[in-house]
Coordinates of C-alpha atoms and ligand atoms in Angstrom, one line a residue:
X16 CA 89.9 101.4 35.1
X17 CA 89.5 99.7 38.7
X18 CA 87.5 102.0 41.2
X19 CA 90.8 102.1 43.5
X20 CA 92.5 104.0 40.7
X21 CA 89.8 106.4 40.3
X22 CA 90.2 106.9 44.1
X23 CA 93.8 107.4 43.9
X24 CA 93.7 109.9 41.2
X25 CA 91.4 112.1 43.3
X26 CA 93.8 111.8 46.2
X27 CA 95.5 115.2 46.5
X28 CA 98.0 113.8 49.0
X29 CA 98.1 110.1 48.1
X30 CA 100.4 107.8 50.9
X31 CA 100.8 104.2 50.9
X32 CA 98.6 102.4 53.4
X33 CA 101.9 100.8 55.4
X34 CA 103.3 104.3 55.7
X35 CA 99.8 105.9 56.9
X36 CA 99.7 103.1 59.5
X37 CA 103.3 103.6 61.0
X38 CA 103.2 107.3 60.9
X39 CA 100.7 107.1 63.1
X40 CA 102.0 104.8 65.5
X41 CA 105.0 106.9 65.5
X42 CA 102.3 109.9 66.3
X43 CA 100.8 108.3 69.3
X44 CA 104.7 107.7 70.8
X45 CA 105.6 104.3 69.7
X46 CA 109.4 104.3 68.7
X47 CA 110.2 100.8 68.2
X48 CA 108.2 98.1 66.9
X49 CA 108.2 94.4 68.0
X50 CA 107.8 90.9 66.0
X51 CA 109.2 88.4 63.6
X52 CA 109.1 88.7 59.9
X53 CA 107.5 86.4 57.6
X54 CA 106.6 86.8 53.8
X55 CA 103.5 88.0 54.4
X56 CA 104.5 90.8 56.4
X57 CA 108.1 91.9 54.7
X58 CA 106.8 94.5 52.3
X59 CA 105.3 96.4 55.0
X60 CA 108.3 96.2 57.1
X61 CA 110.2 97.9 54.3
X62 CA 108.4 100.7 55.3
X63 CA 109.5 101.2 59.0
X64 CA 113.1 102.8 58.6
X65 CA 111.2 105.6 56.2
X66 CA 108.6 106.2 59.2
X67 CA 111.7 106.4 61.8
X68 CA 110.5 103.4 63.6
X69 CA 113.2 100.8 65.2
X70 CA 112.6 97.4 64.3
X71 CA 113.2 95.1 67.5
X72 CA 113.5 91.8 65.7
X73 CA 112.2 89.2 68.5
X74 CA 113.4 85.6 68.8
X75 CA 109.9 84.6 68.2
X76 CA 106.2 85.9 68.4
X77 CA 105.3 85.0 71.8
X78 CA 108.4 86.8 73.1
X79 CA 107.6 89.8 71.0
X80 CA 104.3 89.8 72.4
X81 CA 105.4 90.1 75.8
X82 CA 108.0 92.4 75.0
X83 CA 105.5 94.6 73.4
X84 CA 103.4 94.4 76.8
X85 CA 106.3 95.5 78.7
X86 CA 107.1 98.2 76.2
X87 CA 103.6 99.5 76.5
X88 CA 104.0 99.5 80.2
X89 CA 106.6 102.0 80.2
X90 CA 106.1 104.0 77.5
X91 CA 102.3 104.2 77.2
X92 CA 101.1 102.1 74.2
X93 CA 103.3 99.7 71.9
X94 CA 103.2 97.5 68.5
X95 CA 104.0 94.2 67.6
X96 CA 103.9 92.9 63.4
X97 CA 103.7 89.2 63.1
X98 CA 102.8 87.1 59.7
X99 CA 99.3 84.9 59.1
X100 CA 98.6 82.0 61.1
X101 CA 101.9 80.8 62.3
X102 CA 103.4 84.1 63.8
X103 CA 100.1 85.4 65.1
X104 CA 99.0 82.5 66.8
X105 CA 102.2 82.2 68.6
X106 CA 101.8 85.6 69.9
X107 CA 98.1 84.7 71.3
X108 CA 99.0 84.0 74.9
X109 CA 101.0 87.1 75.1
X110 CA 98.3 89.1 73.7
X111 CA 95.6 87.8 75.8
X112 CA 97.8 88.5 78.8
X113 CA 97.7 92.3 77.5
X114 CA 93.9 92.0 77.3
X115 CA 93.5 90.6 80.7
X116 CA 95.9 93.4 82.4
X117 CA 94.5 96.4 80.2
X118 CA 97.9 97.0 78.3
X119 CA 97.4 99.0 74.6
X120 CA 99.0 96.8 72.2
X121 CA 98.5 97.2 68.3
X122 CA 98.9 93.8 66.8
X123 CA 99.5 93.9 63.3
X124 CA 99.2 90.8 61.2
X125 CA 100.7 90.5 57.4
X126 CA 98.1 88.3 55.2
X127 CA 97.8 87.1 51.8
X128 CA 96.4 89.1 49.3
X129 CA 92.8 90.0 49.1
X130 CA 92.4 88.2 46.0
X131 CA 94.2 84.8 47.2
X132 CA 92.0 85.0 50.5
X133 CA 88.5 85.6 48.2
X134 CA 89.8 82.5 45.9
X135 CA 90.4 80.7 49.2
X136 CA 93.7 79.7 47.3
X137 CA 95.6 76.5 49.1
X138 CA 98.7 78.9 50.5
X139 CA 101.1 78.1 53.1
X140 CA 100.3 79.3 56.7
X141 CA 96.5 78.2 56.0
X142 CA 94.7 75.0 57.4
X143 CA 94.1 74.1 53.7
X144 CA 90.7 74.8 54.0
X145 CA 90.2 77.7 52.3
X146 CA 88.9 79.7 55.7
X147 CA 90.8 82.8 55.9
X148 CA 88.8 84.3 58.7
X149 CA 89.5 81.5 61.2
X150 CA 92.3 83.2 62.9
X151 CA 91.1 86.6 63.2
X152 CA 88.0 85.1 64.8
X153 CA 90.4 83.7 67.4
X154 CA 92.0 87.3 67.9
X155 CA 88.5 89.0 68.4
X156 CA 88.0 87.5 71.8
X157 CA 91.1 88.8 73.0
X158 CA 91.0 92.4 71.0
X159 CA 88.8 95.5 71.7
X160 CA 88.8 96.3 68.0
X161 CA 89.3 94.5 64.8
X162 CA 90.5 96.2 61.3
X163 CA 90.7 94.4 58.3
X164 CA 92.5 97.1 56.2
X165 CA 91.1 95.1 52.5
X166 CA 89.4 98.4 50.9
X167 CA 91.3 101.6 49.8
X168 CA 88.0 103.3 51.0
X169 CA 87.8 102.7 54.7
X170 CA 91.6 101.8 55.7
X171 CA 92.6 105.0 56.9
X172 CA 89.8 105.4 59.1
X173 CA 90.0 101.8 60.5
X174 CA 93.6 102.6 61.2
X175 CA 92.6 105.7 63.3
X176 CA 89.6 103.9 64.9
X177 CA 92.1 100.7 66.0
X178 CA 94.8 103.4 67.6
X179 CA 92.1 105.2 69.3
X180 CA 90.4 102.2 70.6
X181 CA 93.7 100.7 71.9
X182 CA 94.6 103.8 73.6
X183 CA 91.3 104.7 75.4
X184 CA 90.3 101.3 76.4
X185 CA 93.8 100.3 76.9
X186 CA 93.6 96.8 75.4
X187 CA 95.0 95.5 72.4
X188 CA 93.5 96.2 69.0
X189 CA 94.1 93.4 65.8
X190 CA 94.8 94.9 62.6
X191 CA 95.4 92.6 59.3
X192 CA 97.3 94.0 56.4
X193 CA 97.1 92.1 53.2
X194 CA 100.1 92.1 51.0
X195 CA 98.4 94.0 48.0
X196 CA 97.2 96.6 50.5
X197 CA 100.7 97.6 51.6
X198 CA 101.1 100.0 48.9
X199 CA 97.6 100.8 48.1
X200 CA 97.0 104.9 48.3
X201 CA 95.2 106.4 51.1
X202 CA 94.7 110.3 51.8
X203 CA 97.7 111.3 53.1
X204 CA 96.2 114.6 54.1
X205 CA 94.5 112.8 57.4
X206 CA 97.7 112.7 58.9
X207 CA 97.6 116.9 59.4
X208 CA 95.1 116.0 62.0
X209 CA 96.3 114.0 65.1
X210 CA 94.0 110.9 66.0
X211 CA 91.9 112.1 68.9
X212 CA 92.8 109.9 72.0
X213 CA 90.6 112.0 74.6
X214 CA 88.3 110.1 76.7
X215 CA 84.7 110.9 76.1
X216 CA 83.7 113.3 78.8
X217 CA 81.1 112.1 81.1
X218 CA 77.8 113.4 81.1
X219 CA 78.1 116.6 83.4
X220 CA 74.8 116.1 85.2
X221 CA 75.6 112.3 85.9
X222 CA 79.0 113.0 86.9
X223 CA 78.1 116.2 89.2
X224 CA 75.5 113.8 90.5
X225 CA 77.9 110.8 91.2
X226 CA 80.3 113.6 92.6
X227 CA 77.5 114.7 95.4
X228 CA 77.0 111.2 96.3
X229 CA 80.6 110.6 97.1
X230 CA 81.4 113.5 98.8
X231 CA 78.4 112.9 101.0
X232 CA 79.8 109.7 102.4
X233 CA 83.6 110.9 102.4
X234 CA 82.4 113.9 104.6
X235 CA 80.6 111.5 106.8
X236 CA 83.2 109.1 107.3
X237 CA 85.3 108.8 110.4
X238 CA 88.4 107.3 109.1
X239 CA 88.2 106.9 105.0
X240 CA 91.3 105.6 103.7
X241 CA 92.5 105.3 99.9
X242 CA 93.0 101.9 98.2
X243 CA 94.9 102.2 94.5
X244 CA 94.9 99.1 92.1
X245 CA 95.7 98.0 88.8
X246 CA 93.4 99.8 86.9
X247 CA 94.1 103.0 88.2
X248 CA 97.8 102.9 86.2
X249 CA 96.4 101.0 83.1
X250 CA 93.7 103.9 82.5
X251 CA 95.8 106.6 83.3
X252 CA 94.1 108.2 86.4
X253 CA 97.7 108.8 88.5
X254 CA 97.0 112.6 88.3
X255 CA 93.8 112.4 89.8
X256 CA 95.0 109.7 92.4
X257 CA 98.1 111.7 93.5
X258 CA 95.8 115.3 93.8
X259 CA 93.5 112.9 95.8
X260 CA 96.2 111.6 97.9
X261 CA 97.8 115.0 98.5
X262 CA 95.0 117.3 99.2
X263 CA 92.7 114.4 101.6
X264 CA 96.0 113.7 103.6
X265 CA 94.2 110.3 103.8
X266 CA 96.0 107.2 104.8
X267 CA 96.8 105.7 101.3
X268 CA 97.5 102.0 100.3
X269 CA 98.2 99.9 97.1
X270 CA 97.3 96.4 96.3
X271 CA 100.0 94.1 94.8
X272 CA 98.7 95.1 91.4
X273 CA 98.6 98.6 92.2
X274 CA 102.5 98.8 93.4
X275 CA 104.1 101.6 92.0
X276 CA 100.9 103.8 91.7
X277 CA 101.9 106.1 94.3
X278 CA 105.0 107.8 95.8
X279 CA 106.0 105.1 98.5
X280 CA 108.2 107.6 100.5
X281 CA 105.1 109.6 100.7
X282 CA 104.0 110.4 104.5
X283 CA 100.5 109.1 103.6
X284 CA 101.7 105.9 102.2
X285 CA 100.8 103.1 104.6
X286 CA 101.7 99.8 102.3
X287 CA 100.3 96.8 100.9
X288 CA 97.0 95.9 101.4
X289 CA 96.3 92.3 100.2
X290 CA 94.0 90.5 102.9
X291 CA 95.8 88.1 104.5
X292 CA 98.8 88.5 102.7
X293 CA 99.0 92.6 103.8
X294 CA 102.2 93.9 104.7
X295 CA 102.3 94.4 108.6
X296 CA 99.7 96.3 110.0
X297 CA 98.0 97.2 107.2
X298 CA 95.0 95.1 107.2
X299 CA 94.2 96.2 110.6
X300 CA 94.3 99.8 109.4
X301 CA 92.2 99.1 106.2
X302 CA 89.6 96.6 107.8
X303 CA 88.7 99.1 110.4
X304 CA 88.1 102.0 108.2
X305 CA 84.7 102.7 107.5
X306 CA 85.1 104.5 103.9
X307 CA 87.3 102.7 101.4
X308 CA 88.4 104.7 98.2
X309 CA 88.9 101.9 96.2
X310 CA 90.5 103.2 93.0
X311 CA 90.7 100.6 89.8
X312 CA 90.4 97.4 91.8
X313 CA 90.9 94.0 90.0
X314 CA 90.1 91.7 93.3
X315 CA 91.6 88.4 91.7
X316 CA 92.8 85.6 93.6
X317 CA 96.6 86.4 93.5
X318 CA 95.9 90.1 93.9
X319 CA 93.8 89.5 97.2
X320 CA 95.8 86.5 98.7
X321 CA 93.1 84.1 97.9
X322 CA 90.1 86.2 98.5
X323 CA 90.8 86.8 101.9
X324 CA 89.8 90.8 101.7
X325 CA 87.7 91.6 104.7
X326 CA 86.2 95.1 103.6
X327 CA 82.2 95.3 103.2
X328 CA 80.7 96.8 100.2
X329 CA 78.7 98.9 102.6
X330 CA 82.1 100.8 103.4
X331 CA 83.5 101.1 99.6
X332 CA 83.1 103.4 97.1
X333 CA 84.7 101.8 94.0
X334 CA 86.1 103.9 91.2
X335 CA 86.3 102.3 87.6
X336 CA 87.0 103.4 83.7
X337 CA 83.4 103.1 83.0
X338 CA 81.3 103.0 86.5
X339 CA 81.6 104.5 89.9
X340 CA 79.9 102.1 92.6
X341 CA 78.9 103.5 95.8
X342 CA 78.2 100.9 98.4
X343 CA 75.3 98.9 96.4
X344 CA 74.4 101.6 93.9
X345 CA 76.0 101.5 90.6
X346 CA 76.5 104.7 88.4
X347 CA 77.2 103.6 84.6
X348 CA 78.9 106.0 81.9
X349 CA 81.0 107.8 84.6
X350 CA 84.7 107.4 84.2
X351 CA 86.9 107.8 87.3
X352 CA 89.4 110.6 86.2
X353 CA 86.3 113.0 85.8
X354 CA 84.7 112.0 88.9
X355 CA 88.0 112.0 90.9
X356 CA 88.8 115.5 89.5
X357 CA 85.7 117.1 90.9
X358 CA 86.0 115.1 94.5
X359 CA 89.5 116.4 94.7
X360 CA 88.2 120.0 93.8
X361 CA 85.0 120.0 96.1
X362 CA 86.6 118.1 99.0
X363 CA 86.2 119.8 102.2
X364 CA 89.2 119.4 104.8
X365 CA 89.0 115.9 106.3
X366 CA 91.0 114.6 109.6
X367 CA 92.8 111.6 108.5
X368 CA 93.3 108.6 110.7
X369 CA 96.9 108.2 111.5
X370 CA 99.0 106.0 108.9
X371 CA 100.5 102.9 110.1
X372 CA 104.3 102.9 110.3
X373 CA 105.8 101.2 107.6
X374 CA 109.8 100.5 107.6
X375 CA 112.0 99.8 104.9
X376 CA 114.1 97.9 107.7
X377 CA 114.2 94.2 108.6
X378 CA 112.8 93.0 111.8
X379 CA 115.1 93.1 114.5
X380 CA 115.4 89.1 114.3
X381 CA 116.7 89.1 110.7
X382 CA 119.1 91.8 111.5
X383 CA 120.3 90.1 114.4
X384 CA 120.8 86.8 112.5
X385 CA 124.4 85.6 111.3
X386 CA 122.5 83.5 108.7
X387 CA 123.9 83.5 105.5
X388 CA 121.3 82.0 103.4
X389 CA 119.3 84.3 101.0
X390 CA 115.9 83.8 102.3
X391 CA 112.8 85.6 101.1
X392 CA 112.2 87.1 104.5
X393 CA 115.5 88.7 104.1
X394 CA 115.7 89.7 100.5
X395 CA 113.1 91.9 99.5
X396 CA 113.6 94.8 102.1
X397 CA 117.1 94.8 101.3
X398 CA 116.2 95.0 97.5
X399 CA 114.0 98.2 98.5
X400 CA 117.0 100.1 100.1
X401 CA 119.4 99.3 96.9
X402 CA 116.7 100.5 94.2
X403 CA 117.1 103.8 92.7
X404 CA 114.2 106.3 92.0
X405 CA 112.9 105.7 88.4
X406 CA 113.8 102.1 88.1
X407 CA 111.7 100.1 86.3
X408 CA 110.9 96.8 88.3
X409 CA 109.7 93.7 87.0
X410 CA 108.7 90.7 88.9
X411 CA 107.9 86.9 87.4
X412 CA 104.9 84.8 88.5
X413 CA 106.3 82.6 91.2
X414 CA 108.0 83.7 94.7
X415 CA 109.1 87.2 92.9
X416 CA 105.8 88.5 92.3
X417 CA 104.7 87.8 96.0
X418 CA 108.1 88.9 97.7
X419 CA 108.0 92.4 95.7
X420 CA 105.0 92.9 98.2
X421 CA 107.3 93.7 101.1
X422 CA 109.9 95.7 99.0
X423 CA 109.2 99.3 99.6
X424 CA 110.0 101.4 96.4
X425 CA 111.9 104.7 96.1
X426 CA 109.6 107.4 94.4
X427 CA 108.7 107.0 90.3
X428 CA 109.3 103.3 90.6
X429 CA 107.4 101.5 87.7
X430 CA 106.4 98.1 88.8
X431 CA 105.7 95.4 86.1
X432 CA 104.4 91.8 87.0
X433 CA 101.3 89.7 85.5
X434 CA 99.5 88.9 88.4
X435 CA 96.2 88.1 86.9
X436 CA 96.9 86.3 83.6
X437 CA 100.1 84.8 85.0
X438 CA 101.9 83.5 82.4
X439 CA 105.5 82.3 83.2
X440 CA 108.5 83.6 81.2
X441 CA 106.2 87.1 80.5
X442 CA 108.5 88.8 82.5
X443 CA 111.9 87.9 80.1
X444 CA 110.3 89.1 77.2
X445 CA 108.7 92.1 79.3
X446 CA 112.2 93.0 80.6
X447 CA 113.3 93.5 77.0
X448 CA 110.4 95.7 75.9
X449 CA 110.5 97.5 79.3
X450 CA 114.2 98.2 78.7
X451 CA 114.1 99.5 75.5
X452 CA 111.1 102.1 76.4
X453 CA 113.3 102.9 79.7
X454 CA 116.5 103.6 77.4
X455 CA 114.3 105.7 75.0
X456 CA 113.2 107.5 77.8
X457 CA 116.7 108.0 79.2
X458 CA 118.3 107.4 82.7
X459 CA 116.4 104.3 83.8
X460 CA 117.4 101.1 85.0
X461 CA 115.2 97.9 84.3
X462 CA 115.7 95.2 86.9
X463 CA 113.8 92.0 86.4
X464 CA 113.7 89.1 88.9
X465 CA 112.5 85.7 87.5
X466 CA 112.4 82.1 88.8
X467 CA 114.9 79.3 87.2
X468 CA 111.9 77.9 85.6
X469 CA 110.1 80.7 84.3
X470 CA 113.1 81.7 82.5
X471 CA 113.5 78.6 80.4
X472 CA 110.5 79.2 78.5
X473 CA 111.6 82.4 76.9
X474 CA 115.3 82.9 77.8
X475 CA 116.0 83.8 73.9
X476 CA 115.1 87.4 74.6
X477 CA 118.5 87.9 76.5
X478 CA 119.5 87.5 72.8
X479 CA 117.3 90.3 71.6
X480 CA 118.7 92.6 74.6
X481 CA 121.9 92.1 73.5
X482 CA 121.1 92.8 69.7
X483 CA 119.3 95.8 70.9
X484 CA 122.1 97.3 73.3
X485 CA 120.0 97.3 76.1
X486 CA 121.1 97.0 79.4
X487 CA 118.9 95.5 82.3
X488 CA 119.9 93.6 85.5
X489 CA 118.6 90.2 85.2
X490 CA 118.5 88.2 88.8
X491 CA 117.5 84.3 88.3
X492 CA 116.3 83.1 91.5
X493 CA 117.9 79.8 91.5
X494 CA 115.4 77.6 93.8
X495 CA 115.9 74.2 92.0
X496 CA 112.4 74.5 90.2
X497 CA 108.7 75.6 90.6
X498 CA 108.8 76.5 94.1
X499 CA 105.4 78.4 93.7
X500 CA 103.8 75.4 92.4
X501 CA 105.3 73.1 95.3
X502 CA 103.5 75.2 97.5
X503 CA 100.0 74.5 95.7
X504 CA 100.8 70.9 95.1
X505 CA 103.6 68.2 94.6
X506 CA 106.0 69.4 97.0
X507 CA 108.3 66.3 96.0
X508 CA 106.8 65.8 92.5
X509 CA 109.3 65.3 89.8
X510 CA 107.0 67.3 87.6
X511 CA 108.0 70.3 89.6
X512 CA 111.6 69.9 88.9
X513 CA 113.9 71.0 86.4
X514 CA 117.2 70.6 84.7
X515 CA 119.5 73.3 86.3
X516 CA 121.2 75.4 83.6
X517 CA 124.5 77.5 83.6
X518 CA 122.6 80.9 83.5
X519 CA 125.2 83.0 83.9
X520 CA 126.5 81.6 81.0
X521 CA 123.8 81.7 78.3
X522 CA 124.7 85.4 77.0
X523 CA 127.8 84.1 75.7
X524 CA 126.1 81.9 73.6
X525 CA 123.9 84.4 72.5
X526 CA 127.0 86.3 71.5
X527 CA 127.7 88.4 74.4
X528 CA 131.3 89.8 74.7
X529 CA 132.1 92.9 76.7
X530 CA 128.7 94.2 77.0
X531 CA 127.8 91.4 79.5
X532 CA 128.8 90.8 83.1
X533 CA 127.5 87.5 85.0
X534 CA 127.4 86.8 88.7
X535 CA 127.0 84.0 90.9
X536 CA 125.7 84.8 94.5
X537 CA 125.2 82.5 97.5
X538 CA 125.4 84.6 100.7
X539 CA 124.1 87.5 102.1
X540 CA 127.3 89.2 102.4
X541 CA 127.9 88.7 98.7
X542 CA 124.6 90.0 97.6
X543 CA 125.3 93.2 99.8
X544 CA 128.9 93.9 98.3
X545 CA 127.2 93.3 95.0
X546 CA 124.6 96.1 95.8
X547 CA 127.2 98.4 96.9
X548 CA 129.4 97.8 93.8
X549 CA 129.7 101.1 92.1
X550 CA 130.2 99.2 88.8
X551 CA 127.6 96.8 89.1
X552 CA 125.1 99.5 89.7
X553 CA 126.1 101.6 86.9
X554 CA 127.4 100.0 84.1
X555 CA 125.9 99.7 81.0
X556 CA 126.2 95.9 80.1
X557 CA 123.8 93.3 80.7
X558 CA 123.7 91.8 83.8
X559 CA 122.8 88.3 85.0
X560 CA 122.8 87.4 88.8
X561 CA 122.3 84.0 89.7
X562 CA 120.7 84.2 93.1
X563 CA 120.4 81.0 95.1
X564 CA 117.7 80.6 97.3
X565 CA 116.5 77.7 99.2
X566 CA 114.2 75.2 97.2
X567 CA 111.8 75.5 99.9
X568 CA 111.5 78.9 101.0
X569 CA 108.9 81.4 99.8
X570 CA 107.4 84.6 100.8
X571 CA 104.6 84.6 103.6
X572 CA 102.1 85.7 101.1
X573 CA 102.7 83.2 98.4
X574 CA 102.3 80.7 101.1
X575 CA 99.1 81.8 101.9
X576 CA 97.7 82.4 98.6
X577 CA 99.0 78.8 97.6
X578 CA 97.0 77.2 100.2
X579 CA 94.2 78.9 99.2
X580 CA 94.6 78.0 95.7
X581 CA 95.1 74.2 96.7
X582 CA 92.0 74.0 98.4
X583 CA 90.0 75.5 95.4
X584 CA 91.7 72.9 93.2
X585 CA 90.1 70.6 95.4
Ligands
TPP14 N1 102.6 77.6 82.1 C1 102.6 79.0 81.9 C2 102.7 79.4 80.4 N2 102.2 79.7 82.8 C3 102.1 79.3 83.8 N3 101.5 79.9 84.9 C4 102.1 77.7 84.3 C5 102.6 77.0 83.2 C6 102.2 77.1 85.6 N4 103.3 78.0 86.7 C7 102.9 78.8 87.3 S1 104.2 79.3 88.2 C8 105.3 78.0 87.7 C9 104.7 77.1 86.5 C10 105.1 76.0 86.2 C11 106.6 77.7 88.1 C12 107.5 78.9 88.2 O1 108.7 78.2 88.8 P1 110.0 79.4 88.8 O2 110.1 80.3 87.6 O3 110.8 78.5 89.0 O4 109.4 80.3 90.3 P2 109.9 80.1 91.5 O5 108.5 79.8 92.3 O6 110.7 79.2 91.9 O7 110.3 81.6 92.1

């Protein structure tokens, strides 16, 4: 008798590995699973309906990976299933993006049987050299945990560890599931105890010490401010941030990657800080501060307008998920959540400096203009007036994710943008995933701004959107090609041109009928009218708007960032 059979007989409540895995995914809040089928994952996918999980069915694995990323940013965590070799490798650009931007995605790969792997069989989707580890080695560098489910004894433990690591480190994990392991039994009684998703507590002595040091500088500062960045969102420290903003009354700013982290209608909100590309008046206020409470910073080139911050480390306290840095001293193993909570509790009343006035209004010159051209200078503040509370707003790498810096959000908006990884086409997939998660949460609109170049990479996800009855509003910025690239290099170069597509008709090719409405907008009046149109605003159809903008126009922050990038590229 094989040893696995003995183990199975000893289990009181045996369940199949695939069922165990999917029930755990559901337990942590996943309702839909992205991916593409293949013969090495088909039998696993059979378990999804029984575990009350919806199969999305993407057009390709890259898009599925982007969609899983978008779903996780709205839902908290997501899962994607791919098939060995051909499928998983197609997803890797997306998974790398999730790793880079701290997005928790569980990547499950269906593999050939454990025996074929041991025998090094010459199977389809291999390199033909018997190496079955080559692909998992590729994924290891872009995953915070790797679990090979090839043994009945530790499969359940590995699944629990992978999901926990994914959640607490907020990064992708990689799980392999060979076909012969799908129906192998594990101990179902384990499911009675939920996976522990709590963060390891800071050592209280260390935490108290850091809190004392932070408070010493905070109480001594004359005009401290708060600057919130991406990792405050990604490491789920927003409750602590909101309490700090509320209790301290300090002027509060966000970076481009931190957009959506704080309520932009709050009286303390001062705008976007990004060095030279900051909202008007913001860099003066931030750079004059003698203490910046910097929460979850990612000081990348595109998040800082080409490294143009002018704030010294001597005036900064950095809060991160694994350490706090006060001026030049680093305190390891101190998670910002615990430290911030105590800082808020123990803080004495402060005397906040005044907050720069930030309006959602166009400059008087723009308001007076009779020009009908939809320029970036005009568009993005108008968008802010049109958005509604709780909207999910996605902007693609290009003019859109710089333009959004000038949009002042209503409350509870979730902003999605891949500022650090910057893989074009991302936002179309992310839009599908985000729209699905937003639908599961009910009453949230999903709105995408994407360039006419970027959408050409992943346009098929409009088909997945239709197939899943989703109804995002997609604005395609039609500006004759790769405008962001033109600003960096090759203004008139052929390589920055694209084939113009009939975007508004594409959904029809994908089978759209009365569940779709297309629009073509060329003037400011037309856009104002569209934004005021009740049906456009509240319909449950997919809406795609071709938004015509000049080829050579870009938001001011993009021009500055592109100049810096061009210089660095030599
Ligand atoms: N390929 C990938 C996968 N990612 C990239 N970032 C690039 C290439 C380089 N790239 C960055 S932006 C861009 C390209 C090709 C053009 C984007 O053009 P478009 O979507 O039309 O945006 P616009 O600036 O015109 O708004």
